[in-house]
PDB file of N, CA, C and O in Angstrom:
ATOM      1  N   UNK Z 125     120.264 120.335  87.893  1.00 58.00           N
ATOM      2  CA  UNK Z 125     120.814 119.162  88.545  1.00 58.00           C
ATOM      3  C   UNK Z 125     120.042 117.948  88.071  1.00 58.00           C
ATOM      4  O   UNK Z 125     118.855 118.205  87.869  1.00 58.00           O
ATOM      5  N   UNK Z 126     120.382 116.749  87.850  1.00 67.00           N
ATOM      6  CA  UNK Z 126     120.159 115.521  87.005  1.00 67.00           C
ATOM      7  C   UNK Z 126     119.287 114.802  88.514  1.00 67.00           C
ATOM      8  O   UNK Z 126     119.394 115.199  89.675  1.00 67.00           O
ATOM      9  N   UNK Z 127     118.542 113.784  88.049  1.00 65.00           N
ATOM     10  CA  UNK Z 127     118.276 112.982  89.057  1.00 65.00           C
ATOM     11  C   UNK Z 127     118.819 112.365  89.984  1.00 65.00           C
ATOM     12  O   UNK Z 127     118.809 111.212  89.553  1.00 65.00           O
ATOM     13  N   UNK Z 128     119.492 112.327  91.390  1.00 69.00           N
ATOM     14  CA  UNK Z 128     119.614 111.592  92.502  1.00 69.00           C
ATOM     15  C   UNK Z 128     120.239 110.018  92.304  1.00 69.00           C
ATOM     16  O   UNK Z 128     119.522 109.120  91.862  1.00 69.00           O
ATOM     17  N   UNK Z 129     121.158 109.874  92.549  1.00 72.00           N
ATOM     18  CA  UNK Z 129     121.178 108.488  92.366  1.00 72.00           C
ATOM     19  C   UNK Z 129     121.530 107.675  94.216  1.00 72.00           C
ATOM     20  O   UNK Z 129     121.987 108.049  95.296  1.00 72.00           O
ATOM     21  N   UNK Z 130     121.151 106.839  93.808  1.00 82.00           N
ATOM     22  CA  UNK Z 130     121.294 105.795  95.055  1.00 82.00           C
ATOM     23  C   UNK Z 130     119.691 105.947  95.539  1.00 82.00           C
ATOM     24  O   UNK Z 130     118.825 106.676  95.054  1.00 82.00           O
ATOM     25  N   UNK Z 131     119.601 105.040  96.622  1.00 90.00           N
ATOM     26  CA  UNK Z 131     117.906 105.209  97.405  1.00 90.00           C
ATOM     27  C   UNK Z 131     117.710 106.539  97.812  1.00 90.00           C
ATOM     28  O   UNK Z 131     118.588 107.318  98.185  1.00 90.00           O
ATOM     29  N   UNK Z 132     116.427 106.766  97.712  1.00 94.00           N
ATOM     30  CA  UNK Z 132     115.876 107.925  97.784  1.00 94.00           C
ATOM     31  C   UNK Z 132     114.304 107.804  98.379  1.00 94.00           C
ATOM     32  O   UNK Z 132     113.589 106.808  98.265  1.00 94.00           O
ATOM     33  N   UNK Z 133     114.046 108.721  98.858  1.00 97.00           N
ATOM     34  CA  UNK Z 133     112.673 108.865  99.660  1.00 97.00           C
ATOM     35  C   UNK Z 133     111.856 110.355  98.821  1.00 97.00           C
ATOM     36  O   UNK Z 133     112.608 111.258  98.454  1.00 97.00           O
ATOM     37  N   UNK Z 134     110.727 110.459  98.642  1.00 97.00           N
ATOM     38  CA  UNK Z 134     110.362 111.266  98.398  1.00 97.00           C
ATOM     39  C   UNK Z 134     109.926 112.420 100.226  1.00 97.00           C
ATOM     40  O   UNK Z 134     109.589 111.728 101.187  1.00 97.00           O
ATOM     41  N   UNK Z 135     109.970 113.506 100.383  1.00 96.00           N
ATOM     42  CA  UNK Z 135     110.163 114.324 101.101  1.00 96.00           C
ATOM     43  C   UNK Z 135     109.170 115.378 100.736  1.00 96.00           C
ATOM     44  O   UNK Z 135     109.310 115.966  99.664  1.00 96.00           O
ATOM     45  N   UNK Z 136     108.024 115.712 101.661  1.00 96.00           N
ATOM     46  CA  UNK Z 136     106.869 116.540 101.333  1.00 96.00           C
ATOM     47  C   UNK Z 136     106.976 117.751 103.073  1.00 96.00           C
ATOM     48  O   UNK Z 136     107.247 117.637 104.269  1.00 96.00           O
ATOM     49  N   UNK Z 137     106.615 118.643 102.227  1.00 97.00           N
ATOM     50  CA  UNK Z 137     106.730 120.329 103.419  1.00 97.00           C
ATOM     51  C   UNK Z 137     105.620 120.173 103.276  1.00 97.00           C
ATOM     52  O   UNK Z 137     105.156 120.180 102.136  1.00 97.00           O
ATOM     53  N   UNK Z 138     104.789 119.973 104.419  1.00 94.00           N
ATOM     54  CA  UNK Z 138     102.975 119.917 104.195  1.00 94.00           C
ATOM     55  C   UNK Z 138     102.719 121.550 104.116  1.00 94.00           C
ATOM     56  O   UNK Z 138     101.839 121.990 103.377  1.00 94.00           O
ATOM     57  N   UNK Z 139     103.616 122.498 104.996  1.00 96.00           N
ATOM     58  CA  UNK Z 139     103.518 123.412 105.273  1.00 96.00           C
ATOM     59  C   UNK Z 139     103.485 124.392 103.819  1.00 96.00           C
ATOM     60  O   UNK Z 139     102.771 125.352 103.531  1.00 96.00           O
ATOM     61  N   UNK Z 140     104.626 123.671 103.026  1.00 97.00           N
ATOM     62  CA  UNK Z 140     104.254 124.828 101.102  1.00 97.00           C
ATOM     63  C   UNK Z 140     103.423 124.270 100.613  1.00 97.00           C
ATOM     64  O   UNK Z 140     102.684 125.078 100.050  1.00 97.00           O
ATOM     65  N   UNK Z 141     102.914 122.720 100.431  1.00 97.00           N
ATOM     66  CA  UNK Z 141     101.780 121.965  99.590  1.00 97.00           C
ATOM     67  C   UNK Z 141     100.666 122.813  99.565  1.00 97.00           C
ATOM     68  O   UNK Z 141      99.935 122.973 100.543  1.00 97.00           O
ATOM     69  N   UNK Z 142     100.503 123.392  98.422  1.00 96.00           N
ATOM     70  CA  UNK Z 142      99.201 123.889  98.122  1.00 96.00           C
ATOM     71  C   UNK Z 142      98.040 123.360  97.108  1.00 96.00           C
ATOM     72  O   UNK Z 142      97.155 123.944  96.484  1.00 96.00           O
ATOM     73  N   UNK Z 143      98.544 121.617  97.251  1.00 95.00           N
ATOM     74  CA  UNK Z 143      98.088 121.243  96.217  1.00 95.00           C
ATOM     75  C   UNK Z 143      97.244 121.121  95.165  1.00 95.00           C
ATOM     76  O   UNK Z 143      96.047 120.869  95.026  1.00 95.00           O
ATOM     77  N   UNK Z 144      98.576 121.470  94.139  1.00 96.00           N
ATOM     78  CA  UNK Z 144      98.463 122.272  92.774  1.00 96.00           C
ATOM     79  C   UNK Z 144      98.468 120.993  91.882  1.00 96.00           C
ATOM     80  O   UNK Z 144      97.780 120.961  90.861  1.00 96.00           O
ATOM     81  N   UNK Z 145      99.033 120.224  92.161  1.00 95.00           N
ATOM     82  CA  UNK Z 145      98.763 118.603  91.666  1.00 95.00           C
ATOM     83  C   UNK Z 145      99.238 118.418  90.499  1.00 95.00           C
ATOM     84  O   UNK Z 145      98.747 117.590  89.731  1.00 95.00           O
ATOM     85  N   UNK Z 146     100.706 119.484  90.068  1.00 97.00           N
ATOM     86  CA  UNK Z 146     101.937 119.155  89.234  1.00 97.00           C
ATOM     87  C   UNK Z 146     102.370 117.707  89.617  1.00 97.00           C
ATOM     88  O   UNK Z 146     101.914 116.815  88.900  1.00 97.00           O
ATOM     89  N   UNK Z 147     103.028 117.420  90.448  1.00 97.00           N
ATOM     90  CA  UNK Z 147     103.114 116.294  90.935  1.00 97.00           C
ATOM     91  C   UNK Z 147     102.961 115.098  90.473  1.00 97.00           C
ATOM     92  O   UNK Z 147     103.755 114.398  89.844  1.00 97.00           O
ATOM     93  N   UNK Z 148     101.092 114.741  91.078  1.00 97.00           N
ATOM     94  CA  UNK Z 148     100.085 113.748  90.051  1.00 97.00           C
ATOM     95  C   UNK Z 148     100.460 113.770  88.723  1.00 97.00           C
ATOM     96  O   UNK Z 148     101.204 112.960  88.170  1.00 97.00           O
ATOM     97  N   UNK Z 149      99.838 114.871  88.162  1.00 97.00           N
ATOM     98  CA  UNK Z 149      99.691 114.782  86.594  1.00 97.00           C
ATOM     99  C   UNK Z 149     100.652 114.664  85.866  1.00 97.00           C
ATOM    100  O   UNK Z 149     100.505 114.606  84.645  1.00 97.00           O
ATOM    101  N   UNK Z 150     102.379 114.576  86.713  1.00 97.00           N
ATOM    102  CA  UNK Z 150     103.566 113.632  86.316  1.00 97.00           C
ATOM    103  C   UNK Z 150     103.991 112.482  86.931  1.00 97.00           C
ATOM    104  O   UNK Z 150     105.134 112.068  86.734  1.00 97.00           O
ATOM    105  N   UNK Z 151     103.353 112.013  87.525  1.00 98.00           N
ATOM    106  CA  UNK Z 151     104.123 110.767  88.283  1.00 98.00           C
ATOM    107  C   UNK Z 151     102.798 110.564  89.310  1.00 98.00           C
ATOM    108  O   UNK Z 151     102.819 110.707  90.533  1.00 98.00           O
ATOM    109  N   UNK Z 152     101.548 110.161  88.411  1.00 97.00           N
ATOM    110  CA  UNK Z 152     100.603 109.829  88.977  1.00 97.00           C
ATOM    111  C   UNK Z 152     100.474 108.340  89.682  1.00 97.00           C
ATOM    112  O   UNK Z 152      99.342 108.127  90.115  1.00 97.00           O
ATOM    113  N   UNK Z 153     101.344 107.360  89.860  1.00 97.00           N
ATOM    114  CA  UNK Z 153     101.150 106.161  90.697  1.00 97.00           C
ATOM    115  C   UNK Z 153     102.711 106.319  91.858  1.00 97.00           C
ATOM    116  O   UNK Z 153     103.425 105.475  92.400  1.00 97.00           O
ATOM    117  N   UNK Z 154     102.712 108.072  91.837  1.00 98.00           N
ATOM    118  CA  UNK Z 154     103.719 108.008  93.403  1.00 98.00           C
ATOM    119  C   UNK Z 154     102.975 109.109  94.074  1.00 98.00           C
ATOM    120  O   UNK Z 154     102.870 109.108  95.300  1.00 98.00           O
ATOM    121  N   UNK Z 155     102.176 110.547  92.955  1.00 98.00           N
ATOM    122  CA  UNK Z 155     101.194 111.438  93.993  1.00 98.00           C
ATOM    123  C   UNK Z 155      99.873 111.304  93.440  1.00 98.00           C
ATOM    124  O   UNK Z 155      99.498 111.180  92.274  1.00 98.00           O
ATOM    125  N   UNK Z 156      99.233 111.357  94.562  1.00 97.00           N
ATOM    126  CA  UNK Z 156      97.583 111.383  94.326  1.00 97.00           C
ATOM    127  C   UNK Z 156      96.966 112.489  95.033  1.00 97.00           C
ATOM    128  O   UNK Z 156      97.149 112.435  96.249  1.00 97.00           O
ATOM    129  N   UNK Z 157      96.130 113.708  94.521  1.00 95.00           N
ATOM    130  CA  UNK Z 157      95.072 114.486  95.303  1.00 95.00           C
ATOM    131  C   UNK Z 157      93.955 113.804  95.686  1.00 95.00           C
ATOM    132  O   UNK Z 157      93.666 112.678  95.282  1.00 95.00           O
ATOM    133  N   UNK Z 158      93.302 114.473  96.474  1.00 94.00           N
ATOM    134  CA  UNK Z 158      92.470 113.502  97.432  1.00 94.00           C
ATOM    135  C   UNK Z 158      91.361 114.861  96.922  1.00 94.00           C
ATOM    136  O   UNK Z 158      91.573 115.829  96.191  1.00 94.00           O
ATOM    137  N   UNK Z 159      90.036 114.384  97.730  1.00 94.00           N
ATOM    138  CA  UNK Z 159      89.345 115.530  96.738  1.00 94.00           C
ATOM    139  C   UNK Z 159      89.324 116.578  97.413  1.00 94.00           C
ATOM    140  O   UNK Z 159      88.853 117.576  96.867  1.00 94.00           O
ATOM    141  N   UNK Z 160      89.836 116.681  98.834  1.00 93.00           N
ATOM    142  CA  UNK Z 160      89.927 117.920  99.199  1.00 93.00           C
ATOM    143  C   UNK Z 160      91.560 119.029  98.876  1.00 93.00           C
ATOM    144  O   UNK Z 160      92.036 119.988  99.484  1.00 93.00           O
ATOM    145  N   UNK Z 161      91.997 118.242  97.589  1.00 90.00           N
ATOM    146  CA  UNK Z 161      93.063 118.639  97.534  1.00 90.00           C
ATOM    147  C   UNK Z 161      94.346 118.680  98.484  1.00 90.00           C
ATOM    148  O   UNK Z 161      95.113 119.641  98.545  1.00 90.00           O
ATOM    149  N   UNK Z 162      94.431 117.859  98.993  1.00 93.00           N
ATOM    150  CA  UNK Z 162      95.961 117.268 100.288  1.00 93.00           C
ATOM    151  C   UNK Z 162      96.242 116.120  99.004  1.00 93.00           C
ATOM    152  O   UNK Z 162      95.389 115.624  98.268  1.00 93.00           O
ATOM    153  N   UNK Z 163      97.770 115.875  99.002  1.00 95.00           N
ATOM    154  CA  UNK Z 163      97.938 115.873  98.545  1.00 95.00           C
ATOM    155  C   UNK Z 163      99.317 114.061  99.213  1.00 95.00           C
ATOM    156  O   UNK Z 163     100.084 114.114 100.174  1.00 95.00           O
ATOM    157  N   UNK Z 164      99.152 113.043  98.446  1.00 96.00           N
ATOM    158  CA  UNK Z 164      99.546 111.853  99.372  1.00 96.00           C
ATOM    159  C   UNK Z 164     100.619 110.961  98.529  1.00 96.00           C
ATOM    160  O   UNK Z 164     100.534 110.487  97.396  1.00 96.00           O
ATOM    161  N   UNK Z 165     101.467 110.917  99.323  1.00 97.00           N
ATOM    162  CA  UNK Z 165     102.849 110.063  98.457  1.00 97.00           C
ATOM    163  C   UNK Z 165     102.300 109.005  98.499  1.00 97.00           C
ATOM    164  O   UNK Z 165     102.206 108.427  99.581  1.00 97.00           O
ATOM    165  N   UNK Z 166     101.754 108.423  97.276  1.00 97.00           N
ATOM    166  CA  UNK Z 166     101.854 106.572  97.462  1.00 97.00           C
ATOM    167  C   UNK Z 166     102.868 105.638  97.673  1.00 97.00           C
ATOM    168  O   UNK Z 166     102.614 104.547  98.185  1.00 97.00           O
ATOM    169  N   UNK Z 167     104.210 106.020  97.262  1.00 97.00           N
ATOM    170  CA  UNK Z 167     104.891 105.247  97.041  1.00 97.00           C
ATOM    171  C   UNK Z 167     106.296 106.084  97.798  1.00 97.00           C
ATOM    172  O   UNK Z 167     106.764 106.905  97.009  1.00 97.00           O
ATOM    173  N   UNK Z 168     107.107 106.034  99.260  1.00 96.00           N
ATOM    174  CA  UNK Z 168     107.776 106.952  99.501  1.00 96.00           C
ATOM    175  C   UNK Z 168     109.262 106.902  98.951  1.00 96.00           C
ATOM    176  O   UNK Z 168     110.066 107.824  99.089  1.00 96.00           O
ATOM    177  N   UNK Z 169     109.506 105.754  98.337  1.00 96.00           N
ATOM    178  CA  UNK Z 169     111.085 104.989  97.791  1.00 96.00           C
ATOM    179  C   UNK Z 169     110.749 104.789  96.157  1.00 96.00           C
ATOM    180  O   UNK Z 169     110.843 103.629  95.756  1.00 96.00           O
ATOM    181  N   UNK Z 170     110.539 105.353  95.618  1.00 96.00           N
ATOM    182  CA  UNK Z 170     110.496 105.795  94.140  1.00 96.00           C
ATOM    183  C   UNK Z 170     111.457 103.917  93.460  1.00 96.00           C
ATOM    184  O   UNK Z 170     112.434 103.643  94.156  1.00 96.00           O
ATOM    185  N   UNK Z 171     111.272 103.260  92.726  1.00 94.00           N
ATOM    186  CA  UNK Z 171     112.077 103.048  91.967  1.00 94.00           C
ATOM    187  C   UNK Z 171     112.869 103.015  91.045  1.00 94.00           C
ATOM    188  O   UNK Z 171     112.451 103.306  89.924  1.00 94.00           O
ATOM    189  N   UNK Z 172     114.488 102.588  91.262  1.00 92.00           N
ATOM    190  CA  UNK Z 172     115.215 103.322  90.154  1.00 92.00           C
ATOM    191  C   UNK Z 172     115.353 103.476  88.811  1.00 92.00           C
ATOM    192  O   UNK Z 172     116.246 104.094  88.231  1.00 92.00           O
ATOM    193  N   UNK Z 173     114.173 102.726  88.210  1.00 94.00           N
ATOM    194  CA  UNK Z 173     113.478 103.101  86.907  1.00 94.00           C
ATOM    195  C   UNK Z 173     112.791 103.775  86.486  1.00 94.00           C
ATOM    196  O   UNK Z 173     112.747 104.028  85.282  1.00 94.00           O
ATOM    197  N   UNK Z 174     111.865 104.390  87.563  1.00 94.00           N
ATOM    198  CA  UNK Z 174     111.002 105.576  88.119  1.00 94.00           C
ATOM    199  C   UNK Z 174     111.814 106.875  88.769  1.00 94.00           C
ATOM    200  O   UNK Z 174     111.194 107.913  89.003  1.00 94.00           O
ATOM    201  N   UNK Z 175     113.254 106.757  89.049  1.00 93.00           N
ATOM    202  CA  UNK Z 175     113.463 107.968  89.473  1.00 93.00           C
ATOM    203  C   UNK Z 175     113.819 109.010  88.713  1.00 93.00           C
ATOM    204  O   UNK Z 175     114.306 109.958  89.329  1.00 93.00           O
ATOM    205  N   UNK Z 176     113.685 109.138  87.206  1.00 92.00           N
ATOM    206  CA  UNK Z 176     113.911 109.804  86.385  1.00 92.00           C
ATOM    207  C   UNK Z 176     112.229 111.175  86.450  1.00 92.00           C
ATOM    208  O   UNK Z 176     112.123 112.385  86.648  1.00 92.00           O
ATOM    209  N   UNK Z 177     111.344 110.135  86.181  1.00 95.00           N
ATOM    210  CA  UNK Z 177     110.262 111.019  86.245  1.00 95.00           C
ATOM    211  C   UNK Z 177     109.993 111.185  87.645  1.00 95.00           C
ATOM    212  O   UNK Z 177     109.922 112.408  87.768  1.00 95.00           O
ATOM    213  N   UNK Z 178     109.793 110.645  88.823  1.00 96.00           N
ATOM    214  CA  UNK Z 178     109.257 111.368  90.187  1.00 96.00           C
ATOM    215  C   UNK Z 178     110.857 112.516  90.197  1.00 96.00           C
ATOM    216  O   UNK Z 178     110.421 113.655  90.361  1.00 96.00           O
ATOM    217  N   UNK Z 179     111.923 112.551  90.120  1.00 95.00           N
ATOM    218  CA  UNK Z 179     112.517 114.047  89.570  1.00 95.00           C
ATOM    219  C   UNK Z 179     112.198 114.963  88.984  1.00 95.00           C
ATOM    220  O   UNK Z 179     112.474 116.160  89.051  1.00 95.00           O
ATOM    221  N   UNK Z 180     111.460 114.251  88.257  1.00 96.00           N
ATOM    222  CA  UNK Z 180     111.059 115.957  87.239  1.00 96.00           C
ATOM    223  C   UNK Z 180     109.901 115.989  87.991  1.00 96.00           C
ATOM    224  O   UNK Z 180     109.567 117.173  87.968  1.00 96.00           O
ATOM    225  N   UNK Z 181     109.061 115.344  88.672  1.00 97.00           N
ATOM    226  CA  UNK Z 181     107.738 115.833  89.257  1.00 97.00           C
ATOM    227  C   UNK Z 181     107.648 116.651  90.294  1.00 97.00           C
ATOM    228  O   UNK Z 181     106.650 117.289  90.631  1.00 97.00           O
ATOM    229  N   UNK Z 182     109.232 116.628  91.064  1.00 97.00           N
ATOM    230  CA  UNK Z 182     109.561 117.002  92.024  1.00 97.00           C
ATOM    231  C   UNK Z 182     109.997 118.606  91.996  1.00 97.00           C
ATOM    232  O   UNK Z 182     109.777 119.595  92.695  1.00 97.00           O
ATOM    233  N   UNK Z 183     110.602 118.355  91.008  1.00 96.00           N
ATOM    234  CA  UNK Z 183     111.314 119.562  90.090  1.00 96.00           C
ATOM    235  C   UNK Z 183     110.185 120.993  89.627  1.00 96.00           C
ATOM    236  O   UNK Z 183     110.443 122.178  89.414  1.00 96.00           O
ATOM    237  N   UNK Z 184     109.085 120.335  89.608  1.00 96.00           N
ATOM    238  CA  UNK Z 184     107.636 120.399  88.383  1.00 96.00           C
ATOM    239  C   UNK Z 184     106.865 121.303  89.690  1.00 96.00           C
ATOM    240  O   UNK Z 184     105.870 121.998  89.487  1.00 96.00           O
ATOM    241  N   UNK Z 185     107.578 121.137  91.174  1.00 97.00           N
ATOM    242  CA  UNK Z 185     106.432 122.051  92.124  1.00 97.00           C
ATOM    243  C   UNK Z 185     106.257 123.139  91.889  1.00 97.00           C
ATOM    244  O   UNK Z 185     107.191 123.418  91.137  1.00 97.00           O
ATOM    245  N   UNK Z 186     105.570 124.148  92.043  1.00 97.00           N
ATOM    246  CA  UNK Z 186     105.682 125.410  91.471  1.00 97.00           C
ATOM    247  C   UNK Z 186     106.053 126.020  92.976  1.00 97.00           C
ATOM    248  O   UNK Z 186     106.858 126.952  92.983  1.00 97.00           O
ATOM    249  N   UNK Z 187     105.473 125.517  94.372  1.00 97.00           N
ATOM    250  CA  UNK Z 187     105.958 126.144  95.166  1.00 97.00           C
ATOM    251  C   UNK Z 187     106.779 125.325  96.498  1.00 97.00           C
ATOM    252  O   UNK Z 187     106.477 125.427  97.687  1.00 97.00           O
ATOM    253  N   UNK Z 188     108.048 124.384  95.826  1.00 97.00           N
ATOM    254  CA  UNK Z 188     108.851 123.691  95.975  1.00 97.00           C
ATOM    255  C   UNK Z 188     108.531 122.937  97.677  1.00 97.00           C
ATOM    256  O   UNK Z 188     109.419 123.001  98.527  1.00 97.00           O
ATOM    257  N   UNK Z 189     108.039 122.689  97.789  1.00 98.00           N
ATOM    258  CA  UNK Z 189     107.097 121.470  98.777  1.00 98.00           C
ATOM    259  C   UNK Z 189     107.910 119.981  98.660  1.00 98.00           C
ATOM    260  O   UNK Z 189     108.122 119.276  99.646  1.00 98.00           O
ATOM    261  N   UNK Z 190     108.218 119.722  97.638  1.00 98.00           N
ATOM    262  CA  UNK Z 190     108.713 118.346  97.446  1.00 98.00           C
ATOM    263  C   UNK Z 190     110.474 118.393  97.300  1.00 98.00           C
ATOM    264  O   UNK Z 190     111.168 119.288  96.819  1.00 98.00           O
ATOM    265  N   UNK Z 191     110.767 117.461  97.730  1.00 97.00           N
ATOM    266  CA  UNK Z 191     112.486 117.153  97.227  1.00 97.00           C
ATOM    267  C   UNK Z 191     112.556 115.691  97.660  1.00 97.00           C
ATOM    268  O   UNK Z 191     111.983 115.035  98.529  1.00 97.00           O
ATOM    269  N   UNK Z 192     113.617 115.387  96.581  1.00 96.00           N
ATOM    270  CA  UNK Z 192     114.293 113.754  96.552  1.00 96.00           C
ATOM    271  C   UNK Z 192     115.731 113.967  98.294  1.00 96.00           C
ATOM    272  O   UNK Z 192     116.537 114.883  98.456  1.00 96.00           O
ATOM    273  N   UNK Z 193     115.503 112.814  99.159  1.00 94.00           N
ATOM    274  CA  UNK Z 193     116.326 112.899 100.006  1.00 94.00           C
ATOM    275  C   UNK Z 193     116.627 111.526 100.431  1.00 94.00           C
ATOM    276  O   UNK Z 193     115.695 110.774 100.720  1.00 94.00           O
ATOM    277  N   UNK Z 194     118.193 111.023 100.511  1.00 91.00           N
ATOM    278  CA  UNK Z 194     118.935 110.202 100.708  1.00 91.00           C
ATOM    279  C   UNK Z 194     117.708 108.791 101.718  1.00 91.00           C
ATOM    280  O   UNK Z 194     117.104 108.908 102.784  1.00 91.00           O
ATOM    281  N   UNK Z 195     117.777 107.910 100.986  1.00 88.00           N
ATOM    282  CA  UNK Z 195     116.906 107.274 102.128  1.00 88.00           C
ATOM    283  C   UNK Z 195     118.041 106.189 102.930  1.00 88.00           C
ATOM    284  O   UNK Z 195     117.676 105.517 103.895  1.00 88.00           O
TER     285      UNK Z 195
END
């Protein structure tokens, strides 16, 4: 499935985050690990020049914690 179009919120399951910090190391100025590894949306409305990659970062969870949802 292609990236989301229209506004969008990024959407975190604290409960699967095991942060693995796929995420960051694609779309490092929307996730940041903290040093205890939690894991923090900077930015929760992605912009739509940016929503190409926070998709694939989203995409990129290994234990699907994250999804793009209608804002």
């Amino acid at each position: 499935m292609g990236a989301p179009t229209g506004p969008v919120r990024i959407a975190v399951d604290r409960d699967l985050c095991e942060g693995l910090g796929m995420c960051e190391a694609m779309a490092s100025d929307y996730f940041e690990l903290d040093d205890d590894e939690v894991m923090h949306v900077l930015d929760e409305t992605p912009a739509e020049a940016d929503r190409g990659r926070v998709h694939a970062a989203v995409e990129a969870c290994p234990v699907l914690a994250l999804r793009l949802a209608p804002a």
